[in-house]
Short mmCIF file of C-alpha atoms and ligand atoms in Angstrom, two decimals:
data_model
loop_
_atom_site.label_atom_id
_atom_site.label_comp_id
_atom_site.label_asym_id
_atom_site.label_seq_id
_atom_site.Cartn_x
_atom_site.Cartn_y
_atom_site.Cartn_z
CA UNK A 1 -26.57 -6.34 -5.37
CA UNK A 2 -23.39 -7.02 -3.48
CA UNK A 3 -22.22 -4.02 -1.47
CA UNK A 4 -18.49 -3.38 -1.33
CA UNK A 5 -18.50 -2.02 2.21
CA UNK A 6 -20.57 -4.91 3.61
CA UNK A 7 -18.05 -7.34 2.15
CA UNK A 8 -15.14 -5.29 3.46
CA UNK A 9 -16.59 -5.42 6.99
CA UNK A 10 -17.14 -9.18 6.68
CA UNK A 11 -13.53 -9.56 5.61
CA UNK A 12 -12.36 -7.39 8.49
CA UNK A 13 -14.26 -9.63 10.90
CA UNK A 14 -12.76 -12.75 9.32
CA UNK A 15 -9.26 -11.29 9.74
CA UNK A 16 -9.96 -10.30 13.33
CA UNK A 17 -11.24 -13.81 14.17
CA UNK A 18 -8.54 -15.66 12.25
CA UNK A 19 -6.00 -17.92 13.91
CA UNK A 20 -3.29 -15.75 12.32
CA UNK A 21 -4.52 -12.54 13.95
CA UNK A 22 -5.26 -14.02 17.37
CA UNK A 23 -1.83 -15.66 17.44
CA UNK A 24 -0.20 -12.37 16.50
CA UNK A 25 -2.15 -10.64 19.25
CA UNK A 26 -0.99 -13.19 21.81
CA UNK A 27 2.62 -12.87 20.68
CA UNK A 28 2.43 -9.06 20.72
CA UNK A 29 0.95 -8.99 24.21
CA UNK A 30 3.53 -11.46 25.51
CA UNK A 31 6.28 -9.05 24.39
CA UNK A 32 4.50 -5.92 25.63
CA UNK A 33 3.94 -7.46 29.07
CA UNK A 34 7.67 -8.11 29.52
CA UNK A 35 9.52 -4.85 30.18
CA UNK A 36 12.91 -6.04 28.89
CA UNK A 37 11.42 -7.65 25.77
CA UNK A 38 9.28 -4.57 25.12
CA UNK A 39 12.33 -2.29 25.26
CA UNK A 40 14.39 -4.58 23.02
CA UNK A 41 11.55 -4.78 20.48
CA UNK A 42 11.04 -1.02 20.47
CA UNK A 43 14.78 -0.41 19.99
CA UNK A 44 14.71 -2.83 17.07
CA UNK A 45 11.73 -1.06 15.47
CA UNK A 46 13.30 2.35 15.99
CA UNK A 47 16.54 1.19 14.36
CA UNK A 48 14.58 -0.16 11.38
CA UNK A 49 12.56 3.03 10.95
CA UNK A 50 15.65 5.24 11.18
CA UNK A 51 17.55 3.22 8.58
CA UNK A 52 14.54 3.09 6.24
CA UNK A 53 14.09 6.85 6.44
CA UNK A 54 17.76 7.42 5.67
CA UNK A 55 17.56 5.03 2.74
CA UNK A 56 14.41 6.69 1.36
CA UNK A 57 16.01 10.10 1.62
CA UNK A 58 19.14 8.82 -0.10
CA UNK A 59 21.29 9.53 2.98
CA UNK A 60 24.56 7.71 3.60
CA UNK A 61 24.34 4.86 6.12
CA UNK A 62 27.60 4.49 8.01
CA UNK A 63 29.40 1.18 8.67
CA UNK A 64 28.77 1.74 12.38
CA UNK A 65 25.02 2.02 11.77
CA UNK A 66 24.98 -1.17 9.68
CA UNK A 67 26.93 -2.98 12.39
CA UNK A 68 24.63 -1.62 15.11
CA UNK A 69 21.55 -2.74 13.15
CA UNK A 70 23.07 -6.19 12.63
CA UNK A 71 23.59 -6.54 16.38
CA UNK A 72 20.05 -5.46 17.21
CA UNK A 73 18.63 -7.98 14.69
CA UNK A 74 20.79 -10.73 16.18
CA UNK A 75 19.58 -9.88 19.69
CA UNK A 76 15.89 -9.96 18.79
CA UNK A 77 16.27 -13.15 16.78
CA UNK A 78 17.71 -14.88 19.85
CA UNK A 79 14.84 -13.66 22.03
CA UNK A 80 12.16 -16.39 21.92
CA UNK A 81 9.16 -14.11 22.48
CA UNK A 82 10.30 -11.44 20.04
CA UNK A 83 11.25 -13.90 17.34
CA UNK A 84 7.83 -15.54 17.83
CA UNK A 85 6.20 -12.11 17.41
CA UNK A 86 8.18 -11.42 14.23
CA UNK A 87 7.20 -14.82 12.87
CA UNK A 88 3.51 -14.12 13.55
CA UNK A 89 3.82 -10.69 11.95
CA UNK A 90 5.32 -12.29 8.86
CA UNK A 91 2.50 -14.83 8.78
CA UNK A 92 -0.26 -12.23 8.94
CA UNK A 93 1.57 -10.00 6.45
CA UNK A 94 1.53 -12.83 3.94
CA UNK A 95 -2.25 -13.15 4.35
CA UNK A 96 -2.79 -9.39 4.05
CA UNK A 97 -0.61 -9.25 0.93
CA UNK A 98 -2.58 -12.11 -0.60
CA UNK A 99 -5.85 -10.33 0.22
CA UNK A 100 -4.54 -7.12 -1.30
CA UNK A 101 -3.59 -8.95 -4.52
CA UNK A 102 -7.04 -10.58 -4.70
CA UNK A 103 -9.06 -7.39 -4.28
CA UNK A 104 -6.93 -5.29 -6.67
CA UNK A 105 -7.15 -7.92 -9.41
CA UNK A 106 -9.96 -6.14 -11.30
CA UNK A 107 -7.79 -3.00 -11.51
CA UNK A 108 -4.72 -4.98 -12.52
CA UNK A 109 -6.66 -6.66 -15.29
CA UNK A 110 -8.01 -3.34 -16.52
CA UNK A 111 -4.70 -1.49 -16.55
CA UNK A 112 -2.62 -4.50 -17.49
CA UNK A 113 0.68 -5.19 -15.86
CA UNK A 114 3.32 -4.17 -18.39
CA UNK A 115 6.99 -4.44 -17.49
CA UNK A 116 8.47 -1.12 -16.49
CA UNK A 117 10.66 -0.02 -19.40
CA UNK A 118 14.27 -0.50 -18.34
CA UNK A 119 16.72 2.16 -19.30
CA UNK B 1 -15.58 -20.45 10.78
CA UNK B 2 -15.18 -17.51 8.45
CA UNK B 3 -12.38 -17.99 5.94
CA UNK B 4 -10.32 -14.92 5.06
CA UNK B 5 -9.73 -15.95 1.45
CA UNK B 6 -13.42 -16.71 0.79
CA UNK B 7 -14.30 -13.24 2.05
CA UNK B 8 -11.52 -11.68 0.00
CA UNK B 9 -12.86 -13.32 -3.17
CA UNK B 10 -16.39 -12.15 -2.32
CA UNK B 11 -15.07 -8.62 -1.89
CA UNK B 12 -13.17 -8.85 -5.18
CA UNK B 13 -16.40 -9.87 -6.93
CA UNK B 14 -18.29 -7.00 -5.29
CA UNK B 15 -15.63 -4.54 -6.50
CA UNK B 16 -15.68 -6.03 -9.99
CA UNK B 17 -19.47 -5.74 -10.18
CA UNK B 18 -19.68 -2.31 -8.59
CA UNK B 19 -20.97 0.75 -10.40
CA UNK B 20 -17.64 2.42 -9.59
CA UNK B 21 -15.56 -0.24 -11.32
CA UNK B 22 -17.81 -0.67 -14.36
CA UNK B 23 -17.91 3.10 -14.87
CA UNK B 24 -14.11 3.25 -14.61
CA UNK B 25 -13.84 0.43 -17.14
CA UNK B 26 -16.14 2.27 -19.57
CA UNK B 27 -14.17 5.50 -19.16
CA UNK B 28 -10.85 3.69 -19.61
CA UNK B 29 -12.02 1.92 -22.74
CA UNK B 30 -13.43 5.14 -24.20
CA UNK B 31 -9.95 6.70 -23.91
CA UNK B 32 -8.09 3.60 -25.15
CA UNK B 33 -10.34 3.36 -28.23
CA UNK B 34 -9.51 6.93 -29.27
CA UNK B 35 -5.93 7.09 -30.64
CA UNK B 36 -5.39 10.80 -29.86
CA UNK B 37 -6.87 10.52 -26.36
CA UNK B 38 -4.86 7.36 -25.69
CA UNK B 39 -1.61 9.08 -26.66
CA UNK B 40 -2.42 12.18 -24.59
CA UNK B 41 -3.28 10.03 -21.56
CA UNK B 42 -0.12 7.96 -21.90
CA UNK B 43 2.03 11.10 -22.20
CA UNK B 44 0.37 12.42 -19.06
CA UNK B 45 1.02 9.20 -17.14
CA UNK B 46 4.63 9.06 -18.34
CA UNK B 47 5.20 12.65 -17.21
CA UNK B 48 3.76 11.84 -13.79
CA UNK B 49 5.87 8.70 -13.37
CA UNK B 50 9.05 10.49 -14.43
CA UNK B 51 8.50 13.37 -12.00
CA UNK B 52 7.58 11.01 -9.16
CA UNK B 53 10.73 8.96 -9.70
CA UNK B 54 12.89 12.09 -9.68
CA UNK B 55 11.20 13.29 -6.51
CA UNK B 56 11.65 9.93 -4.78
CA UNK B 57 15.31 9.86 -5.72
CA UNK B 58 15.75 13.43 -4.48
CA UNK B 59 16.70 14.67 -7.95
CA UNK B 60 16.30 18.28 -8.96
CA UNK B 61 13.19 19.04 -11.07
CA UNK B 62 13.81 21.89 -13.48
CA UNK B 63 11.48 24.83 -14.08
CA UNK B 64 11.05 23.59 -17.64
CA UNK B 65 9.88 20.20 -16.38
CA UNK B 66 7.41 21.78 -13.96
CA UNK B 67 6.07 23.98 -16.76
CA UNK B 68 5.85 21.02 -19.14
CA UNK B 69 3.96 18.97 -16.53
CA UNK B 70 1.57 21.87 -15.89
CA UNK B 71 0.77 22.07 -19.60
CA UNK B 72 0.16 18.33 -19.88
CA UNK B 73 -2.21 18.43 -16.86
CA UNK B 74 -4.08 21.37 -18.39
CA UNK B 75 -4.44 19.50 -21.68
CA UNK B 76 -5.83 16.34 -20.11
CA UNK B 77 -8.18 18.29 -17.85
CA UNK B 78 -9.71 19.94 -20.91
CA UNK B 79 -10.18 16.61 -22.65
CA UNK B 80 -13.69 15.39 -21.72
CA UNK B 81 -12.97 11.66 -21.98
CA UNK B 82 -9.67 11.83 -20.13
CA UNK B 83 -11.00 14.06 -17.37
CA UNK B 84 -13.93 11.64 -17.02
CA UNK B 85 -11.45 8.76 -16.71
CA UNK B 86 -9.45 10.61 -14.05
CA UNK B 87 -12.65 11.34 -12.14
CA UNK B 88 -13.65 7.67 -12.21
CA UNK B 89 -10.14 6.65 -11.10
CA UNK B 90 -10.42 9.04 -8.18
CA UNK B 91 -13.83 7.63 -7.30
CA UNK B 92 -12.66 4.01 -7.25
CA UNK B 93 -9.48 4.98 -5.41
CA UNK B 94 -11.57 6.44 -2.62
CA UNK B 95 -13.47 3.16 -2.30
CA UNK B 96 -10.26 1.08 -2.35
CA UNK B 97 -8.70 3.33 0.30
CA UNK B 98 -11.80 2.98 2.48
CA UNK B 99 -11.69 -0.80 2.07
CA UNK B 100 -8.01 -0.84 2.94
CA UNK B 101 -8.67 1.15 6.12
CA UNK B 102 -11.50 -1.20 7.11
CA UNK B 103 -9.56 -4.42 6.70
CA UNK B 104 -6.38 -3.16 8.41
CA UNK B 105 -8.31 -1.92 11.44
CA UNK B 106 -7.52 -4.98 13.59
CA UNK B 107 -3.79 -4.38 13.04
CA UNK B 108 -4.13 -0.68 13.70
CA UNK B 109 -5.93 -1.36 16.96
CA UNK B 110 -3.29 -3.85 18.02
CA UNK B 111 -0.28 -1.70 17.24
CA UNK B 112 -1.95 1.56 18.17
CA UNK B 113 -1.61 4.65 16.06
CA UNK B 114 0.86 6.89 17.89
CA UNK B 115 1.93 10.17 16.36
CA UNK B 116 5.33 9.95 14.75
CA UNK B 117 7.73 11.71 17.09
CA UNK B 118 8.65 15.04 15.51
CA UNK B 119 12.19 16.17 15.82
CA1 LIG C 1 -2.21 -19.35 18.59
CA1 LIG C 2 -21.54 4.28 -15.47
#
């Protein structure tokens, strides 16, 4: 009989050996090995996390913070290595989301997928 | 070369055929085929969802609501078929969480797992 954990480890290995993951790894290491890029990327991530936390806690986000975040995004988008990293992250995320949808399909079928009642 | 999607579909099949999933399915159908149990279970779920939404939106939860929720939980815990269903849900959830940890390990290793800075 098929064992869930065996299949999970096979899948993990397939992800690890995939072109998507190895490209992400290369892009991540290229940024981490460049001090200026590393700092810019970490600032960007920190800004994202801070804004997300405020949003989740229903805190007000000031115009200055929005403007600051916009500038940081613009900076990283113009940085070739960081924008490459973000592209590779997006690519692997798509795969991981697909995988997640595939493996939770049995549960979705069982519980159905009714629209949330709007009110 | 190993294909991620092929392995994901194999894993999905293994989950679908697992003892954990088939037992959950049996427990779910036992509740759904009993009108009173079905209504009690749906009330319980609705209470949970409502409280979670309030919590996430930072809304106040009244003493009456807490008391009401406590009573609903007590009711479902005393119902053999519903408590069986909740047990089976917990069991499959554990497996799904394990699987999720296994397949996201490459990403965790790449990005590291630093403690969130406390402040
Ligand atoms: Ca590559
Ligand atoms: Ca069984």
